[in-house]
CSV table of C-alpha atoms and ligand atoms in Angstrom, one decimal:
chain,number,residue,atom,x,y,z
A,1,UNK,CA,15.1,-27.5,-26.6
A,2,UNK,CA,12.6,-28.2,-24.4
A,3,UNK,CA,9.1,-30.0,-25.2
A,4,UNK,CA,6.0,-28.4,-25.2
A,5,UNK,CA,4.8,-29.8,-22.9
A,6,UNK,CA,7.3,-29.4,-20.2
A,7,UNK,CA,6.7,-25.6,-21.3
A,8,UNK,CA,3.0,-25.6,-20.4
A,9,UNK,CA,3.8,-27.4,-17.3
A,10,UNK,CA,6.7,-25.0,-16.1
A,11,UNK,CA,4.6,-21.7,-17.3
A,12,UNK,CA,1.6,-23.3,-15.5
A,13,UNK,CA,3.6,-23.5,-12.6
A,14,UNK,CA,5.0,-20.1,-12.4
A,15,UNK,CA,0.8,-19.1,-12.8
A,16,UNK,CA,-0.2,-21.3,-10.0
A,17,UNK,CA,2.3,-19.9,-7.6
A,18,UNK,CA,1.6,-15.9,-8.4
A,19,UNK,CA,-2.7,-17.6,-7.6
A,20,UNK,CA,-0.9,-19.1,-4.8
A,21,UNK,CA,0.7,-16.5,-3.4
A,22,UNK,CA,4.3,-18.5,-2.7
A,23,UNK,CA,6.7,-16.4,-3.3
A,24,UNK,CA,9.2,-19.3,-3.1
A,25,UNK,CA,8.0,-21.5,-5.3
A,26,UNK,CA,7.3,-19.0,-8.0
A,27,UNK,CA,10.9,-18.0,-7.8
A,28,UNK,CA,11.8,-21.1,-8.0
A,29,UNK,CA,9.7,-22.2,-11.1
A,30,UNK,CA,11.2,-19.0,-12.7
A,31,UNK,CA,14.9,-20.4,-12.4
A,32,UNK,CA,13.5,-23.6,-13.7
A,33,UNK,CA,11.9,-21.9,-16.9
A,34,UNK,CA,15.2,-19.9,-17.4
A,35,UNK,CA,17.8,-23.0,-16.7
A,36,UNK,CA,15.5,-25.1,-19.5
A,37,UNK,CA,15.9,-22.7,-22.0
A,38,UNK,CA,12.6,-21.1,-21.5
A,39,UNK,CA,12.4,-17.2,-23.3
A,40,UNK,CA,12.4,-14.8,-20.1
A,41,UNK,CA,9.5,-12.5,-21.5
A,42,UNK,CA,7.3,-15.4,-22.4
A,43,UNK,CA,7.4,-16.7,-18.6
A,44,UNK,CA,6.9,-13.3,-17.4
A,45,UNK,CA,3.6,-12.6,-19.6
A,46,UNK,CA,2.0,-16.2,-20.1
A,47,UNK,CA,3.3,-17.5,-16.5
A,48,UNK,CA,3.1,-14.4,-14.1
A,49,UNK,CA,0.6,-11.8,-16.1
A,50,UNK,CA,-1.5,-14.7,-16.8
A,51,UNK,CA,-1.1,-16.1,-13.2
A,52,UNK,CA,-2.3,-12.4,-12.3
A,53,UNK,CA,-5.1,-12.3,-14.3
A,54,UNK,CA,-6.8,-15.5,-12.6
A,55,UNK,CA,-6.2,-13.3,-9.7
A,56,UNK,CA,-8.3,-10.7,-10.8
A,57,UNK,CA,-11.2,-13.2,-11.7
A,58,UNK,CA,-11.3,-14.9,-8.0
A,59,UNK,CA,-11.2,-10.8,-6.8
A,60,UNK,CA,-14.3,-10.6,-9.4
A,61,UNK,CA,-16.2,-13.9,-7.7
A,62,UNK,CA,-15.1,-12.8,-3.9
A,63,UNK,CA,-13.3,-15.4,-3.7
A,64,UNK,CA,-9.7,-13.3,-3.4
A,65,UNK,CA,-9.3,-9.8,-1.2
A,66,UNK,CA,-7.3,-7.2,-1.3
A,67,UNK,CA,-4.6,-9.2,0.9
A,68,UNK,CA,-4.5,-11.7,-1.4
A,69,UNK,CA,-4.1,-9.4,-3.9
A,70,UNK,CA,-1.2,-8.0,-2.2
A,71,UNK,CA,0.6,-11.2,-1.5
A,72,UNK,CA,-0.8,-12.6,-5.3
A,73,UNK,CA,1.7,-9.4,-6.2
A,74,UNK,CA,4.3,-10.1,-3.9
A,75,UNK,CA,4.9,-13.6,-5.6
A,76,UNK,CA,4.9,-11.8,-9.1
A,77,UNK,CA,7.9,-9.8,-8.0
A,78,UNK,CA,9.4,-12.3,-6.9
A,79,UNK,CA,9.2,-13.9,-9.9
A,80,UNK,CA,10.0,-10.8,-11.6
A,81,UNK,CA,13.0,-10.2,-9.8
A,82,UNK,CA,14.5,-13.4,-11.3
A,83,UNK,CA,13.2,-13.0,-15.3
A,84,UNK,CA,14.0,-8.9,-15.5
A,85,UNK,CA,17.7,-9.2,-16.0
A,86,UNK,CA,17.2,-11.9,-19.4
A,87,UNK,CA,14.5,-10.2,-20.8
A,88,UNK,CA,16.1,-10.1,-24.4
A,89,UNK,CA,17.1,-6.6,-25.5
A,90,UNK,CA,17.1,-4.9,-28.2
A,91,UNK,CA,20.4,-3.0,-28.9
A,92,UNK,CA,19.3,-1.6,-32.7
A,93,UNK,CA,15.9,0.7,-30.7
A,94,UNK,CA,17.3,4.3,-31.0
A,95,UNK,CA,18.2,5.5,-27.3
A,96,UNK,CA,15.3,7.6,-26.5
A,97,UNK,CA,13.4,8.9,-23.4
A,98,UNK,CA,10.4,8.0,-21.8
A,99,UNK,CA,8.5,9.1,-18.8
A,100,UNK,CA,6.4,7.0,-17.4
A,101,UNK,CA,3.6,6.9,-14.7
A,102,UNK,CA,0.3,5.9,-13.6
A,103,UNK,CA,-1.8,8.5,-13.1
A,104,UNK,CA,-3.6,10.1,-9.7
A,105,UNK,CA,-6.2,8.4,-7.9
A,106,UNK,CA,-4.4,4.8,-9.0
A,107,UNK,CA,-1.7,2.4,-7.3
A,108,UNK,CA,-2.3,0.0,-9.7
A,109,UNK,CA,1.4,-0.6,-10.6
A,110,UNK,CA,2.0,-4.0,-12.0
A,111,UNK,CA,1.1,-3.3,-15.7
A,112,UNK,CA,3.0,-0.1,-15.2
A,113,UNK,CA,6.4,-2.1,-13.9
A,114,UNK,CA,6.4,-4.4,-16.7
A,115,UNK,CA,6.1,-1.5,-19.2
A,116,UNK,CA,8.9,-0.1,-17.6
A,117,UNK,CA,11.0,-3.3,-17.9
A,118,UNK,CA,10.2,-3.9,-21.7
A,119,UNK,CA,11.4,-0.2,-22.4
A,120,UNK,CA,14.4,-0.7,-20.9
A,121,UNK,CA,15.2,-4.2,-22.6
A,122,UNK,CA,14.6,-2.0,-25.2
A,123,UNK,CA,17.1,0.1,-24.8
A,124,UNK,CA,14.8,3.1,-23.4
A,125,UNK,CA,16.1,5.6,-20.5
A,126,UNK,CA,12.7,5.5,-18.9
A,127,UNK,CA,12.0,8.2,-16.1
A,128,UNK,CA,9.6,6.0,-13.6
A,129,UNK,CA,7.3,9.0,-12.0
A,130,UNK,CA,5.4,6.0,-10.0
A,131,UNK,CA,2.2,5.7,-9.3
A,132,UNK,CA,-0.8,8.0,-8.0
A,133,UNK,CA,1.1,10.7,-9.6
A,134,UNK,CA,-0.2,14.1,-9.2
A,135,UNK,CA,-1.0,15.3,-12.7
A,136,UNK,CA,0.4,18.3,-12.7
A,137,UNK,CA,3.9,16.6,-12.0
A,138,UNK,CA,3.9,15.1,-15.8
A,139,UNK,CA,3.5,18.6,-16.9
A,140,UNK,CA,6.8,20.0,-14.6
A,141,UNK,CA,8.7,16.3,-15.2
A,142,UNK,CA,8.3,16.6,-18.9
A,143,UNK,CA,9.2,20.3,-19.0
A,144,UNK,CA,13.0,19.7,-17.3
A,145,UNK,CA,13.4,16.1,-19.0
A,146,UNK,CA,12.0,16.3,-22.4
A,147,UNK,CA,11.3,12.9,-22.5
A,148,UNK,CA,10.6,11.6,-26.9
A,149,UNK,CA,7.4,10.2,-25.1
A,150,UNK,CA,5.1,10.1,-22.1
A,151,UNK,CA,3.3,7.3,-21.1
A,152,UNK,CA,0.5,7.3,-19.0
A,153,UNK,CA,-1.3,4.1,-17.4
A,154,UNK,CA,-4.7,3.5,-15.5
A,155,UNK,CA,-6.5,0.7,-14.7
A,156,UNK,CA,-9.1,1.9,-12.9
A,157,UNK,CA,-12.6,3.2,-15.1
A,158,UNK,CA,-12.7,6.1,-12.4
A,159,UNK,CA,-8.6,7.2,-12.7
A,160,UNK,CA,-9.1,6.7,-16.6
A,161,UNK,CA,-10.3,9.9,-16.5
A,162,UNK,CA,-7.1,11.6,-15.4
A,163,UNK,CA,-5.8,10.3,-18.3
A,164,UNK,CA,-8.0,13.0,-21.0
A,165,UNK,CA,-7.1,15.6,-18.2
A,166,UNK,CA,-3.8,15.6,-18.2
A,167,UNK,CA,-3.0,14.5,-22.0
A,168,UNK,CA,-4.8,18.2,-22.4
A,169,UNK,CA,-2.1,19.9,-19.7
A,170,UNK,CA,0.3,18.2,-22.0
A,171,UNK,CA,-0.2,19.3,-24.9
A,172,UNK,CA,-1.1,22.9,-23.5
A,173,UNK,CA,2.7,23.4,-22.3
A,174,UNK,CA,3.8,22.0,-25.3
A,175,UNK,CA,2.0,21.3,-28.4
A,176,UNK,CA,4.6,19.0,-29.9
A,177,UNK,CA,4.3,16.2,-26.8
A,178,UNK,CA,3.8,12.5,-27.6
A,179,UNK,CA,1.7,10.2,-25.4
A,180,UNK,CA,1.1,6.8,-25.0
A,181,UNK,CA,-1.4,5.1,-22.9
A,182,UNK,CA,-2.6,2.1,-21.9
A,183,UNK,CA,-4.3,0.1,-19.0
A,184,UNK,CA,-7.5,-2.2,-18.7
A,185,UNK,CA,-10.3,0.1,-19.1
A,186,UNK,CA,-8.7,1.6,-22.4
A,187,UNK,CA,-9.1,1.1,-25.7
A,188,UNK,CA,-7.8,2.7,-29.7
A,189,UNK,CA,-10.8,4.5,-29.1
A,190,UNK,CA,-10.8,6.1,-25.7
A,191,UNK,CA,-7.0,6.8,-26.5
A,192,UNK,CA,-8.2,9.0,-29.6
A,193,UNK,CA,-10.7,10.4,-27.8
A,194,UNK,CA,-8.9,11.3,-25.2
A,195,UNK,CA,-6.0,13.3,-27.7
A,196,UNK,CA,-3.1,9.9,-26.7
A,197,UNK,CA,-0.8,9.7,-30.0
A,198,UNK,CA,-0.9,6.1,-29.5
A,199,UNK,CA,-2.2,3.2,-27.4
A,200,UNK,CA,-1.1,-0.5,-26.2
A,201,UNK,CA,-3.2,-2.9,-24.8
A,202,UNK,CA,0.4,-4.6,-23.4
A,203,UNK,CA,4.2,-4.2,-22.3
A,204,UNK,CA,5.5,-5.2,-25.9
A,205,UNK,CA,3.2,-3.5,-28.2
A,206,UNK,CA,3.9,-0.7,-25.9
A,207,UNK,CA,7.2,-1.0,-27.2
A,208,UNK,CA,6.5,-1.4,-30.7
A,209,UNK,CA,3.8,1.5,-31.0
A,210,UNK,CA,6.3,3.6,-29.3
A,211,UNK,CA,8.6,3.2,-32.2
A,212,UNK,CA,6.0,4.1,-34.4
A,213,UNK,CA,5.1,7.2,-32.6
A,214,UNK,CA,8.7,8.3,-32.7
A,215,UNK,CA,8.9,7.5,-36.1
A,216,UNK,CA,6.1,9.5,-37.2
A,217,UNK,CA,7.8,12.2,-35.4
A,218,UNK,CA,11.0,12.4,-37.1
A,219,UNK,CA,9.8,11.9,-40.9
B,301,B1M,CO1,-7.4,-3.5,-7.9
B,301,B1M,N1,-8.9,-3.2,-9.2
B,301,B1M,N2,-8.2,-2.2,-6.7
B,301,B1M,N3,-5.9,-3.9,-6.8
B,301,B1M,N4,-7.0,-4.9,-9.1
B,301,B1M,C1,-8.8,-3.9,-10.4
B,301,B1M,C2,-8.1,-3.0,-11.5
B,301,B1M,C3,-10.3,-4.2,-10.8
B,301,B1M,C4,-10.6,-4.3,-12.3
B,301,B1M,C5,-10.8,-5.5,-10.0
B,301,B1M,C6,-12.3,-5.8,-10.2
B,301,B1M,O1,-13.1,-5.1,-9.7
B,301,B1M,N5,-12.5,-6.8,-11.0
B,301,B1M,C7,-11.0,-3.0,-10.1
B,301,B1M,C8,-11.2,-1.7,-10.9
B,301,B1M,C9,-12.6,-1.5,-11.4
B,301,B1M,C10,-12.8,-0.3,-12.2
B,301,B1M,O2,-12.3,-0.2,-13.3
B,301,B1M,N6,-13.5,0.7,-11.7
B,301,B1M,C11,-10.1,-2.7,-8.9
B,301,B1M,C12,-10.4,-2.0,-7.7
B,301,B1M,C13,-11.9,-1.6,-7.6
B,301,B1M,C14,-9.5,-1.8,-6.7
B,301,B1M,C15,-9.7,-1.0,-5.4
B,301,B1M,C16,-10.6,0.2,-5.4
B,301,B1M,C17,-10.2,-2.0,-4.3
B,301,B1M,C18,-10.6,-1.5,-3.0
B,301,B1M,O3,-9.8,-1.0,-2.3
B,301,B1M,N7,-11.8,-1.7,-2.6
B,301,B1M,C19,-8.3,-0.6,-5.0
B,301,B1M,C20,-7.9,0.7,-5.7
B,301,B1M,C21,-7.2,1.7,-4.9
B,301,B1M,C22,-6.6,2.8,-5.8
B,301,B1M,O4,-6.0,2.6,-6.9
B,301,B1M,N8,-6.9,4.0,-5.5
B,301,B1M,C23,-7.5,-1.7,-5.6
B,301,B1M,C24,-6.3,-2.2,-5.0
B,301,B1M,C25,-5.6,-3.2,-5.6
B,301,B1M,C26,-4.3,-3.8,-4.9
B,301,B1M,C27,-3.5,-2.7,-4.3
B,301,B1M,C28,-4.7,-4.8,-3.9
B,301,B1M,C29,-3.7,-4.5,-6.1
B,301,B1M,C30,-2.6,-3.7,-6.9
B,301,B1M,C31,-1.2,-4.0,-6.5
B,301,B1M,C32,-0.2,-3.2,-7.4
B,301,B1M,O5,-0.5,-2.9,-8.5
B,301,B1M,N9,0.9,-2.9,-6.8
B,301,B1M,C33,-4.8,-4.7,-7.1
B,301,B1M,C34,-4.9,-5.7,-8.2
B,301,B1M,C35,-3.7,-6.6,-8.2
B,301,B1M,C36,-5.9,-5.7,-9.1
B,301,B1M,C37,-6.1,-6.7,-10.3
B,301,B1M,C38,-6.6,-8.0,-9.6
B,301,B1M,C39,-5.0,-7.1,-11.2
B,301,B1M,C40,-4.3,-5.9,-11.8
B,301,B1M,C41,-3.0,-6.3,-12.4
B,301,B1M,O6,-1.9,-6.1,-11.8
B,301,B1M,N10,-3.0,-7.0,-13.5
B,301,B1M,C42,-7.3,-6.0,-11.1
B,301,B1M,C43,-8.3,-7.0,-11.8
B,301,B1M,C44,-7.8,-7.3,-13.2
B,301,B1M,O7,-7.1,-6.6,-13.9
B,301,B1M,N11,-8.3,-8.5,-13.7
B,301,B1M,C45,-7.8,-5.0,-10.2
B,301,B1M,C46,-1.8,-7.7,-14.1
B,301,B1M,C47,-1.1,-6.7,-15.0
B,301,B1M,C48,0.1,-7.4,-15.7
B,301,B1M,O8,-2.0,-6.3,-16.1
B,301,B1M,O9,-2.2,-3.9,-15.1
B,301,B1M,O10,-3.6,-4.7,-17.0
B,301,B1M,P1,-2.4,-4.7,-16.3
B,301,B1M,O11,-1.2,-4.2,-17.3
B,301,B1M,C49,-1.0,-4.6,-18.6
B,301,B1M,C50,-1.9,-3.8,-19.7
B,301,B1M,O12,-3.0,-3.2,-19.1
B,301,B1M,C51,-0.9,-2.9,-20.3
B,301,B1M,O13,0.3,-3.6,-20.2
B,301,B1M,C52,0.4,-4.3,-19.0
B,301,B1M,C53,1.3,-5.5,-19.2
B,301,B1M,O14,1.0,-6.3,-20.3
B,301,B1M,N12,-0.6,-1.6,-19.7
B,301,B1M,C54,-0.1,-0.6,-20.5
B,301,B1M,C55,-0.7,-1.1,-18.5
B,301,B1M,N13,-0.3,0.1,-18.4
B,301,B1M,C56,0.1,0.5,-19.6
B,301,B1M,C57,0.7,1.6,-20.1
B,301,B1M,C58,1.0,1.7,-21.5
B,301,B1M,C59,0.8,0.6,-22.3
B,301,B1M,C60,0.3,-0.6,-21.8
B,301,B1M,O15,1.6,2.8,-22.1
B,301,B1M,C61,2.1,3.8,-21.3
């Protein structure tokens, strides 16, 4: 088992190559946490995530641009690439469908991606719509999928918007719809107000809340 203080120093690693930008390295630090025995979610959200979120506080100071942000996410992937297939599933989740997107007027997509992944790990069929989706394309997806749940994402205070819009488009062509959202600028609140059946402020509660929704659903 490894120490905790190798831990620290590995997931410390993977953060400082995503604030880096070095693709290599942070693919390389992510074999490293996997051949010690590190768990593959934990070295996704406290090395890359939290790698990602120093980025967005040197892009708060000036001190990072858009291109680093670009290359910033480039390293993530990287990473990601190489922790995605040992993300632990979960075999016992009921098989059920999700569609998934972040709304118009956003390409925010990280937060998005690593939703998708933990649904899957979780045994989810999850219908990626992308990102900047048109919001009447939820409405027409969900009407030849069915999907047990959609889930909508935003991270922008300006695209959260489309969120209320199109939760109401939902539920309009089908009263019975479930939604879950999530994203920076959201809250329990904001998701009531806005008519979400549920909220998550990350990837694995996403998960969890979605069982819960479901739940409520069938009893
Ligand atoms: Co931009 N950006 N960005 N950006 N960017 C933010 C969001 C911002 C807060 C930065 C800032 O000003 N401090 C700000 C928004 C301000 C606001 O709210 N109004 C901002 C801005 C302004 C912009 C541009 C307008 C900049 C410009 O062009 N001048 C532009 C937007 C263009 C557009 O969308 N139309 C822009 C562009 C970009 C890049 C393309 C360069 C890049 C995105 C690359 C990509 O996604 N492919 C980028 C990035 C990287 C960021 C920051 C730095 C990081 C976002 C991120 O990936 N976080 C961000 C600042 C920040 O967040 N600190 C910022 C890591 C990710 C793991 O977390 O996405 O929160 P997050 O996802 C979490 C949870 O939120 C949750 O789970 C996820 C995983 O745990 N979650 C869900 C997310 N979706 C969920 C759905 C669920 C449940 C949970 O259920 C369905």
């Amino acid at each position: 088992m490894v120490s905790e203080q190798r831990k620290k120093e590995i997931l410390d690693a993977i953060s400082n190559a995503v604030v880096q930008y070095d693709e290599d390295q942070c693919a390389a630090w992510c074999k490293t946490a996997l051949q010690e025995g590190l768990d593959a979610y934990e070295a996704t959200m406290k090395g890359l995530a939290a790698g990602m979120d120093t980025v967005g506080e040197l892009y708060s100071r000036q001190e990072y641009f858009v291109p680093e942000l670009l290359l910033c996410s480039d390293a993530l992937y990287a990473g990601l690439d190489i922790l995605r297939p040992h993300i632990r599933t979960d075999s016992a989740v009921h098989k059920a469908k999700l569609l998934l997107g972040v709304v118009e007027g956003d390409i925010h997509d990280i937060g998005k991606n690593l939703v998708k992944t933990m649904f899957e790990a979780a045994g989810w069929e999850v219908h990626d719509l992308g990102r900047d989706v048109r919001l009447d394309k939820f409405v027409e997806e969900q009407k030849k999928i069915k999907a047990d749940l959609v889930g909508l994402s935003a991270l922008m205070t300006t695209s959260m918007m489309a969120i209320e819009k199109v939760i109401g488009m939902l539920k309009a062509s089908d009263p019975d719809v479930k939604v879950l959202v999530g994203g920076a600028p959201l809250n329990p609140e904001i998701a009531t107000k806005f008519g979400a059946d549920g909220y998550a402020e990350d990837a694995v509660r996403a998960v969890q809340e979605a069982g819960h929704i479901i739940r409520r659903q069938t009893v």
